[in-house]
Amino acid sequence: MSRPAPLPLRWTLGFALAYAALAVLARLTVRDGQAVSLVWPGAGVAMLWLLAESPRRAAWVLVPLTVIHAGVAGFTNAPAGIVVLGAVSLACQTWVTVLLLRRWCPTLLGAGGTESFRSPRSLAYTCLAAALGSAVGALIGSLGVWLHSGVGWNAWVPQAWFARHFAGILVVGCVGHLAWEWRTSPVAPRTRAGSRREFVVMWAVSVLVVLTVFLQPLPLVFLVMSLCVWSAARFPTYLAALHALALGVGGLLLTLGGLGPSDVLDDPVQKALVGQLFLVAVLLTGLGVGTLSDRIDELVVRMGEARARAAEQAELLAEMTESMDEGLIVLDREGRIERSNGASRRLAHRVSPGAADAVALANLVQLVLHPDAAHTSATRAELGAGDVLLPLGSGDDLVLAVSRAVLASQRGDDGRSGVLLVLQEVTEHRKGLQPLVGFASTAAHDLRGPLTAIRAWLDLAAVDLADDSDTLASIKRAELASVQMAGLIDDLLAQAVAEAGDLEVHDVELCGPDGAVVQAAALLGPDDVLEVSDDGLPSVHADEVALRQLFANLVGNAVKYARPGVPARILVRAQRLGSRVVVEVEDNGVGVDEHERALIFQRFHRGDTVRAGLRGTGMGLAICQTIVQRHGGSIECLAADSGQGSVFRFDLPAAKVEPVSLLPTPPAPLHDEELATA
């Protein structure tokens, strides 16, 4: 924050002359028998003077201010005690007020900022700073009056002292600060500003209302407040403050002149207090409504700018989606098409040539969301997880890689959400995979025969050798290597089956005597434990053989990678979420480092934790991932809540006993009228 430059000499002289003139005028309001004046507008000038000066040069304001105050008070025959303590009280009051303003309102002019009161918060802090500063000044000044009078303490003295200085700071200080901003910074007009004609009419009505209120005895002063609200809501805060100041000063002068509802008061000090209270109330009403209107205008401007930015971003997003090669389709909670891009419409017209956009898109969505089982990865080895094959009228096939993303922002009370469908044509790529899948399966299968022969000849060669023979040791090492090779070939065959084998899907129980989880328990050691959550496990719609392979690999890994000396403990839990069943298999083994939790599903990858001490091929989890993906799901590795072991979470299709779908399946083909409204 940059510090203000030293105040130029002409401004210093201007503030000094203004304070001296207002001090002389204030001393003219001293009544017979009183030692102090009824008003002190110079307190606001003192605050503005110190705010305008650099904080490092505060003494250049406070010292001349003290001298001027003492000189005016002495010149107007004020008692010596009041002259001295009055000057000290003014200096202390001004210093405290400005110090608090600079600490609480750094955005104000003179406090490091460039604006005046632009929010109710800054106005509230200004009032609080003025009140605390005036309280300090009232204590010091009342002490001077008490020493001069030589009688008992009069409670009216500190109240009157506080009121006149607080009113002076708010009236002259706040209006002067707004004039400072009006002169040095551009001030935006009201969002719905009043016209010049309305401004003239408002002033004319204000004069009539003030005269009506104060020229009759009925307490109708509250009518003046509505004029302040009118001014502050329709015109800039500075003009509203001037309007409120004119109303308040007019009411104060009429009150001191013996007019208005306060004429029943005989004590001039009490009249001055009531008049200044009216002035402060009118001014604060105008300033409060004005700063609140400023804040509303600022929010309206920001909202307009945000809308403009949002419109630009929406236009950019539309251009980006239209230029994409992937098809994008947004469905609402009811499964209706909300938005699509050019690529999706082109794909739709390849499936339904000649149809209208709405009809073609609806047909494409129907085929993608509810494909024939013969056109998915369940029966076509070359298709990946989520692929859908669409026969075209020309006799060719169109293969789309389909991915779905749930739009949480469109989730309804019924749990259904909007969905974003991403469609990518992968026809040529999937055709290229077909010979590779067959080759991998054939190669792994053909390797088993020669390897079996090698192991048999090694067994025969070892029969006639002595136990301590070096040749026997070499043969044993060769036999161990052949066993590892056999395990690798078995895993490759399992991977080939998982990728290329036909999936015979039907409802399969996870629990029960014949459940996939129970059969995996055969892999446990004598001290190992396999537990199922108390809620049981819901059934799934999957290939039973692949499912048993999946749980066998996960349970086998948990047993193989148990911590030394600690029996394996495996917990299986699952819950149904819509059309899927989310399964978690938790173990208490050595665990997986965080940076390797995504890598362990790659073929032949083995983690640093197990690579050195445990044998393996690195294919088990790759097979698990392939099985899960062919069932339209995903698998991930997480850290166990206990800090020991891992959690493998994956999802499978739920059993078809009670079909629950993310998107509603229409009971019958849609008619043209319904498609047109999609």
XYZ file of C-alpha atoms in Angstrom, residues 144-652:
509
model
C -11.938 21.029 31.723
C -15.573 22.095 32.229
C -15.657 20.405 35.632
C -12.428 22.115 36.732
C -13.772 25.480 35.591
C -17.177 25.182 37.230
C -15.876 24.027 40.582
C -19.195 22.304 41.315
C -20.328 18.683 41.114
C -20.146 16.541 38.014
C -22.915 17.323 35.490
C -23.891 14.295 33.373
C -25.210 16.542 30.606
C -21.756 17.972 29.910
C -20.069 14.809 28.494
C -23.267 13.918 26.601
C -23.438 17.353 24.982
C -19.686 17.339 24.246
C -19.914 13.870 22.668
C -23.011 14.757 20.630
C -21.638 17.963 19.099
C -18.295 16.423 18.094
C -19.819 13.141 16.875
C -22.332 15.107 14.796
C -19.559 17.320 13.445
C -17.443 14.327 12.364
C -20.348 12.560 10.672
C -21.910 15.619 9.047
C -18.895 17.569 7.851
C -16.457 14.652 7.764
C -18.604 12.175 5.842
C -20.040 14.715 3.400
C -16.583 16.208 2.909
C -15.096 12.766 2.276
C -17.755 12.040 -0.355
C -16.945 15.409 -1.979
C -13.271 14.400 -1.967
C -14.108 11.222 -3.899
C -16.467 13.126 -6.237
C -13.628 15.472 -7.138
C -10.799 12.922 -7.518
C -12.429 9.703 -8.803
C -15.121 8.869 -11.350
C -18.372 7.898 -9.642
C -20.707 5.608 -11.526
C -24.360 6.665 -11.712
C -27.129 4.605 -10.210
C -28.208 1.564 -12.200
C -31.674 3.100 -12.356
C -30.814 6.749 -11.780
C -33.350 9.514 -11.492
C -33.609 12.309 -14.045
C -32.827 15.995 -13.526
C -36.528 16.764 -13.450
C -37.006 14.239 -10.668
C -34.063 15.809 -8.818
C -35.682 19.267 -8.951
C -39.064 17.885 -7.911
C -37.449 16.076 -4.972
C -35.849 19.283 -3.674
C -39.090 21.218 -4.027
C -41.023 18.535 -2.154
C -38.305 18.445 0.525
C -38.593 22.181 1.203
C -42.362 21.942 1.521
C -42.173 18.909 3.844
C -39.564 20.500 6.171
C -41.530 23.719 6.452
C -44.748 21.786 7.055
C -43.158 19.618 9.750
C -41.456 22.430 11.699
C -44.111 25.141 11.382
C -46.721 23.112 13.275
C -46.539 21.363 16.685
C -47.419 17.787 15.643
C -44.534 15.233 15.755
C -44.294 14.515 12.014
C -40.499 14.593 11.764
C -40.469 10.964 10.539
C -41.797 12.175 7.170
C -38.364 13.662 6.436
C -36.788 10.174 6.468
C -38.768 9.092 3.407
C -37.219 11.998 1.481
C -33.728 10.718 2.374
C -34.600 7.230 1.157
C -35.963 8.659 -2.100
C -32.785 10.679 -2.702
C -30.339 7.881 -1.822
C -32.138 5.255 -3.897
C -32.297 7.331 -7.083
C -29.165 9.515 -7.029
C -25.440 9.114 -6.209
C -24.540 8.899 -2.545
C -22.756 12.264 -2.568
C -25.824 14.102 -3.865
C -28.002 12.159 -1.426
C -25.674 13.193 1.414
C -25.925 16.859 0.416
C -29.706 16.519 0.320
C -29.782 14.885 3.758
C -27.386 17.545 5.096
C -29.675 20.310 3.872
C -32.690 18.657 5.493
C -30.838 18.106 8.776
C -29.287 21.573 8.967
C -32.634 23.144 8.139
C -34.302 21.155 10.887
C -31.501 22.018 13.339
C -31.721 25.760 12.624
C -35.508 25.737 12.927
C -35.218 23.822 16.218
C -32.680 26.269 17.626
C -34.974 29.069 16.441
C -37.778 27.727 18.644
C -39.844 26.025 15.943
C -40.959 22.429 15.534
C -41.937 19.711 18.006
C -38.830 20.376 20.163
C -40.096 23.828 21.136
C -41.470 22.288 24.340
C -37.890 22.037 25.629
C -36.678 25.073 27.583
C -33.010 24.126 27.992
C -30.977 25.260 24.938
C -28.492 22.424 25.514
C -31.301 19.888 25.277
C -32.632 21.592 22.153
C -29.174 21.426 20.608
C -28.903 17.740 21.484
C -32.277 16.944 19.911
C -31.483 19.020 16.820
C -28.116 17.328 16.332
C -29.705 13.911 16.912
C -32.200 14.722 14.159
C -29.367 15.859 11.880
C -27.356 12.675 12.479
C -30.416 10.449 12.019
C -31.334 12.101 8.702
C -27.754 11.950 7.436
C -27.228 8.320 8.482
C -30.494 7.349 6.798
C -29.335 8.896 3.550
C -25.834 7.459 3.846
C -27.115 4.016 4.852
C -29.508 3.723 1.931
C -26.918 5.282 -0.365
C -24.106 2.856 0.540
C -26.522 -0.063 0.308
C -27.580 1.129 -3.147
C -23.899 1.465 -4.091
C -23.347 -2.130 -3.040
C -26.379 -3.302 -5.012
C -25.190 -1.382 -8.085
C -21.757 -2.975 -7.742
C -23.299 -6.438 -7.558
C -25.500 -5.679 -10.566
C -22.442 -4.618 -12.561
C -20.546 -7.737 -11.497
C -23.508 -9.902 -12.396
C -23.672 -8.309 -15.834
C -19.945 -8.885 -16.340
C -20.318 -12.489 -15.152
C -23.178 -13.031 -17.585
C -21.101 -11.611 -20.409
C -18.179 -13.894 -19.516
C -20.530 -16.866 -19.223
C -21.981 -16.082 -22.651
C -18.479 -15.903 -24.131
C -17.503 -19.186 -22.497
C -20.730 -20.830 -23.671
C -20.053 -19.657 -27.213
C -16.474 -20.943 -27.013
C -17.660 -24.261 -25.596
C -20.230 -24.596 -28.373
C -17.546 -23.960 -30.985
C -15.244 -26.497 -29.334
C -17.889 -29.217 -29.126
C -18.959 -28.637 -32.719
C -15.367 -29.052 -33.890
C -14.827 -32.348 -31.991
C -14.644 -35.682 -33.800
C -16.342 -37.438 -30.854
C -20.088 -37.300 -30.615
C -21.527 -35.637 -27.497
C -25.132 -36.126 -26.361
C -26.557 -34.703 -23.114
C -29.603 -36.454 -21.650
C -31.749 -35.023 -18.879
C -33.069 -36.985 -15.881
C -35.963 -38.323 -17.973
C -33.664 -39.576 -20.740
C -34.635 -36.803 -23.153
C -31.990 -35.288 -25.412
C -31.027 -31.808 -24.237
C -28.020 -31.078 -26.421
C -25.890 -32.671 -29.136
C -22.957 -31.701 -31.307
C -22.331 -32.056 -35.040
C -20.365 -35.306 -34.740
C -23.206 -37.032 -32.877
C -25.724 -35.880 -35.472
C -23.533 -37.190 -38.276
C -23.278 -40.582 -36.529
C -27.063 -40.589 -36.001
C -27.731 -39.995 -39.690
C -25.410 -42.876 -40.622
C -27.607 -45.148 -38.497
C -30.923 -43.566 -39.599
C -30.279 -41.931 -43.008
C -32.880 -39.461 -44.146
C -34.510 -39.040 -40.713
C -34.921 -35.721 -38.946
C -32.243 -34.790 -36.418
C -34.473 -35.458 -33.401
C -35.597 -38.851 -34.705
C -32.117 -39.955 -35.773
C -30.583 -38.929 -32.433
C -33.318 -40.669 -30.442
C -32.775 -43.889 -32.407
C -29.018 -43.690 -31.836
C -29.461 -43.157 -28.085
C -31.870 -46.094 -27.921
C -29.379 -48.409 -29.655
C -26.444 -47.213 -27.559
C -28.161 -47.431 -24.169
C -29.940 -50.725 -24.827
C -27.761 -52.679 -27.288
C -28.378 -56.250 -28.370
C -26.132 -58.610 -26.381
C -24.817 -60.007 -29.676
C -23.448 -56.553 -30.534
C -21.358 -55.969 -27.370
C -18.067 -57.189 -25.894
C -19.943 -60.011 -24.166
C -19.918 -62.037 -27.410
C -17.494 -60.165 -29.676
C -13.878 -60.634 -28.590
C -12.539 -57.737 -30.635
C -14.876 -55.247 -28.926
C -13.640 -53.395 -25.866
C -15.521 -52.580 -22.686
C -18.388 -50.243 -23.532
C -18.180 -50.850 -27.288
C -21.440 -51.162 -29.226
C -21.706 -52.562 -32.760
C -24.443 -51.005 -34.891
C -25.416 -52.727 -38.168
C -25.965 -50.198 -40.950
C -28.486 -50.408 -43.771
C -25.624 -50.734 -46.279
C -24.569 -54.025 -44.724
C -21.499 -52.548 -42.996
C -20.990 -52.342 -39.263
C -20.396 -49.214 -37.185
C -18.507 -49.728 -33.900
C -18.836 -46.988 -31.294
C -16.818 -46.714 -28.078
C -19.417 -45.409 -25.631
C -18.599 -43.752 -22.319
C -21.040 -42.233 -19.871
C -20.561 -39.491 -17.300
C -23.198 -38.747 -14.676
C -24.033 -35.028 -14.433
C -24.278 -34.467 -10.693
C -25.629 -30.935 -11.218
C -28.802 -32.437 -12.710
C -29.441 -34.974 -9.948
C -33.084 -35.011 -8.887
C -34.801 -35.971 -5.647
C -35.554 -39.407 -7.083
C -31.832 -40.149 -7.427
C -31.795 -40.005 -11.220
C -29.267 -37.754 -12.929
C -28.554 -36.348 -16.325
C -25.973 -38.187 -18.404
C -23.312 -37.139 -20.889
C -22.742 -39.720 -23.640
C -19.430 -39.605 -25.518
C -19.449 -41.579 -28.775
C -16.244 -42.341 -30.664
C -16.133 -44.345 -33.871
C -13.556 -47.178 -33.532
C -14.663 -49.462 -36.371
C -11.282 -49.833 -38.094
C -9.368 -50.077 -34.825
C -11.528 -52.925 -33.503
C -11.262 -54.809 -36.804
C -7.478 -54.661 -36.468
C -7.633 -56.222 -32.997
C -9.450 -59.341 -34.187
C -6.369 -61.194 -35.600
C -4.214 -60.057 -32.653
C -6.613 -61.608 -30.121
C -6.624 -64.901 -32.005
C -2.849 -64.898 -32.345
C -2.270 -64.340 -28.599
C -4.610 -67.191 -27.684
C -3.079 -69.600 -30.243
C 0.509 -68.752 -29.311
C -0.071 -69.287 -25.589
C -1.895 -72.556 -26.247
C 0.812 -73.926 -28.606
C 3.579 -73.203 -26.096
C 2.120 -75.559 -23.520
C 2.871 -78.719 -25.523
C 6.656 -78.232 -25.911
C 6.930 -77.008 -22.335
C 5.174 -80.122 -21.018
C 7.670 -82.297 -22.921
C 10.617 -80.347 -21.505
C 9.378 -80.839 -17.951
C 8.898 -84.610 -18.527
C 12.440 -85.090 -19.885
C 13.858 -83.092 -16.977
C 12.072 -85.406 -14.517
C 13.508 -88.490 -16.262
C 17.016 -87.031 -16.288
C 16.880 -86.350 -12.562
C 15.971 -89.963 -11.634
C 19.444 -91.477 -12.193
C 21.440 -88.635 -10.603
C 22.802 -88.580 -7.059
C 21.328 -86.081 -4.610
C 24.635 -84.208 -4.263
C 25.310 -84.042 -7.981
C 25.976 -80.660 -9.540
C 24.099 -81.808 -12.612
C 21.004 -82.497 -10.492
C 21.131 -78.978 -9.090
C 21.240 -77.558 -12.610
C 18.317 -79.741 -13.673
C 16.307 -78.585 -10.626
C 16.927 -74.952 -11.585
C 15.795 -75.702 -15.140
C 12.695 -77.444 -13.786
C 11.896 -74.426 -11.573
C 12.226 -72.153 -14.580
C 9.878 -74.383 -16.552
C 7.331 -74.188 -13.728
C 7.503 -70.392 -13.822
C 7.121 -70.499 -17.606
C 4.075 -72.743 -17.220
C 2.544 -70.282 -14.771
C 3.170 -67.436 -17.179
C 1.567 -69.381 -20.043
C -1.430 -70.193 -17.831
C -1.823 -66.504 -17.053
C -1.523 -65.610 -20.738
C -4.181 -68.155 -21.577
C -6.405 -66.789 -18.789
C -5.875 -63.278 -20.142
C -6.701 -64.451 -23.678
C -9.843 -66.171 -22.425
C -10.803 -63.064 -20.467
C -10.331 -60.885 -23.546
C -11.558 -63.176 -26.326
C -13.768 -65.795 -24.720
C -17.510 -65.692 -25.149
C -19.269 -64.438 -22.036
C -22.332 -66.419 -21.010
C -23.964 -63.927 -18.699
C -26.779 -64.780 -16.327
C -27.706 -64.061 -12.705
C -24.948 -65.378 -10.424
C -24.921 -65.505 -6.623
C -21.811 -64.265 -4.877
C -22.710 -65.907 -1.553
C -24.144 -69.355 -0.925
C -22.562 -72.794 -1.234
C -21.937 -72.410 -4.970
C -21.104 -68.692 -4.882
C -17.944 -67.352 -6.479
C -16.691 -65.960 -3.166
C -17.149 -69.247 -1.294
C -15.320 -71.214 -3.988
C -12.384 -68.809 -3.757
C -12.032 -69.817 -0.083
C -10.251 -72.993 -1.252
C -7.147 -70.848 -1.780
C -6.902 -69.949 1.932
C -4.270 -71.308 4.276
C -5.125 -73.024 7.577
C -5.017 -69.758 9.557
C -6.383 -67.431 6.881
C -9.904 -65.978 7.177
C -12.403 -64.971 4.475
C -15.326 -62.896 5.771
C -18.461 -61.545 4.136
C -20.254 -58.410 5.367
C -23.259 -58.968 7.622
C -25.617 -57.525 4.977
C -24.700 -60.297 2.574
C -23.783 -59.846 -1.082
C -26.295 -59.043 -3.844
C -26.387 -61.209 -6.951
C -24.815 -60.028 -10.207
C -25.500 -60.577 -13.907
C -22.182 -61.903 -15.200
C -20.277 -64.825 -16.680
C -19.870 -67.372 -13.865
C -16.490 -68.729 -15.005
C -15.000 -65.246 -15.415
C -16.435 -64.235 -12.047
C -14.778 -67.182 -10.302
C -11.479 -66.306 -11.991
C -11.859 -62.705 -10.765
C -12.383 -63.608 -7.103
C -9.778 -66.384 -7.251
C -7.126 -63.908 -8.411
C -8.020 -61.321 -5.755
C -8.198 -63.841 -2.887
C -5.058 -65.596 -4.128
C -3.178 -62.298 -4.191
C -4.335 -61.510 -0.652
C -2.962 -64.857 0.568
C 0.269 -64.629 -1.450
C 1.083 -61.079 -0.380
C 0.178 -61.401 3.307
C 2.554 -59.841 5.803
C 5.159 -62.266 7.175
C 3.854 -64.044 10.262
C 0.355 -62.521 9.952
C -2.513 -64.730 8.671
C -4.398 -63.286 5.725
C -7.765 -61.732 6.555
C -10.010 -60.948 3.587
C -13.312 -59.058 3.886
C -15.765 -58.972 0.974
C -18.616 -56.444 0.957
C -20.939 -55.220 -1.770
C -23.956 -52.977 -2.298
C -26.307 -52.363 -5.171
C -26.277 -48.855 -6.686
C -28.848 -48.509 -9.446
C -28.081 -51.007 -12.190
C -24.630 -51.902 -10.822
C -23.223 -53.778 -7.834
C -20.128 -52.219 -6.261
C -17.872 -54.865 -4.680
C -14.944 -54.273 -2.326
C -12.341 -56.906 -1.439
C -10.195 -55.751 1.494
C -7.089 -57.522 2.793
C -4.525 -56.917 5.539
C -1.432 -57.661 3.464
C 1.656 -55.682 2.560
C -0.404 -53.106 0.651
C 0.402 -51.117 -2.490
C 2.285 -47.827 -2.615
C 0.142 -44.894 -3.687
C 2.148 -44.173 -6.854
C 1.704 -47.794 -8.026
C -2.048 -48.254 -7.471
C -2.826 -47.489 -11.117
C 0.240 -49.292 -12.522
C -0.444 -52.698 -10.936
C -3.247 -53.384 -13.438
C -0.791 -53.272 -16.325
C 0.441 -56.584 -17.715
C 3.662 -57.921 -16.159
C 3.894 -55.046 -13.674
C 4.843 -55.995 -10.124
C 5.108 -53.516 -7.292
C 8.352 -52.591 -5.560
C 7.004 -53.977 -2.280
C 6.656 -57.558 -3.589
C 9.096 -57.742 -6.491
C 12.145 -58.654 -4.398
C 10.687 -61.241 -2.009
C 7.753 -62.913 -3.807
C 7.463 -64.651 -7.157
C 4.765 -63.888 -9.675
C 4.055 -63.049 -13.303
C 2.336 -59.694 -12.897
C -0.711 -60.889 -14.862
C -3.265 -61.555 -12.116
C -4.606 -58.035 -11.708
C -4.469 -57.406 -15.471
C -6.802 -60.399 -15.870
C -9.084 -58.972 -13.161
C -9.249 -55.643 -14.970
C -10.073 -57.311 -18.293
C -12.896 -59.346 -16.723
C -14.392 -56.281 -15.023
C -14.113 -54.128 -18.144
C -15.779 -56.773 -20.305
C -18.694 -56.550 -17.891
C -18.855 -52.777 -18.431
C -17.193 -51.795 -15.165
C -13.916 -50.503 -13.743
C -11.575 -51.607 -10.953
C -9.312 -49.571 -8.700
C -6.946 -50.122 -5.800
C -7.377 -48.064 -2.627
C -5.675 -47.903 0.731
C -7.397 -49.731 3.582
C -8.906 -47.578 6.321
C -6.854 -49.423 8.928
C -3.619 -48.386 7.203
C -2.606 -52.021 6.572
C -3.419 -53.766 3.323
C -5.419 -52.754 0.271
C -8.995 -52.481 -0.961
C -9.895 -53.537 -4.515
C -13.157 -51.907 -5.588
C -14.962 -52.818 -8.807
C -18.486 -52.812 -10.198
C -20.492 -55.473 -12.051
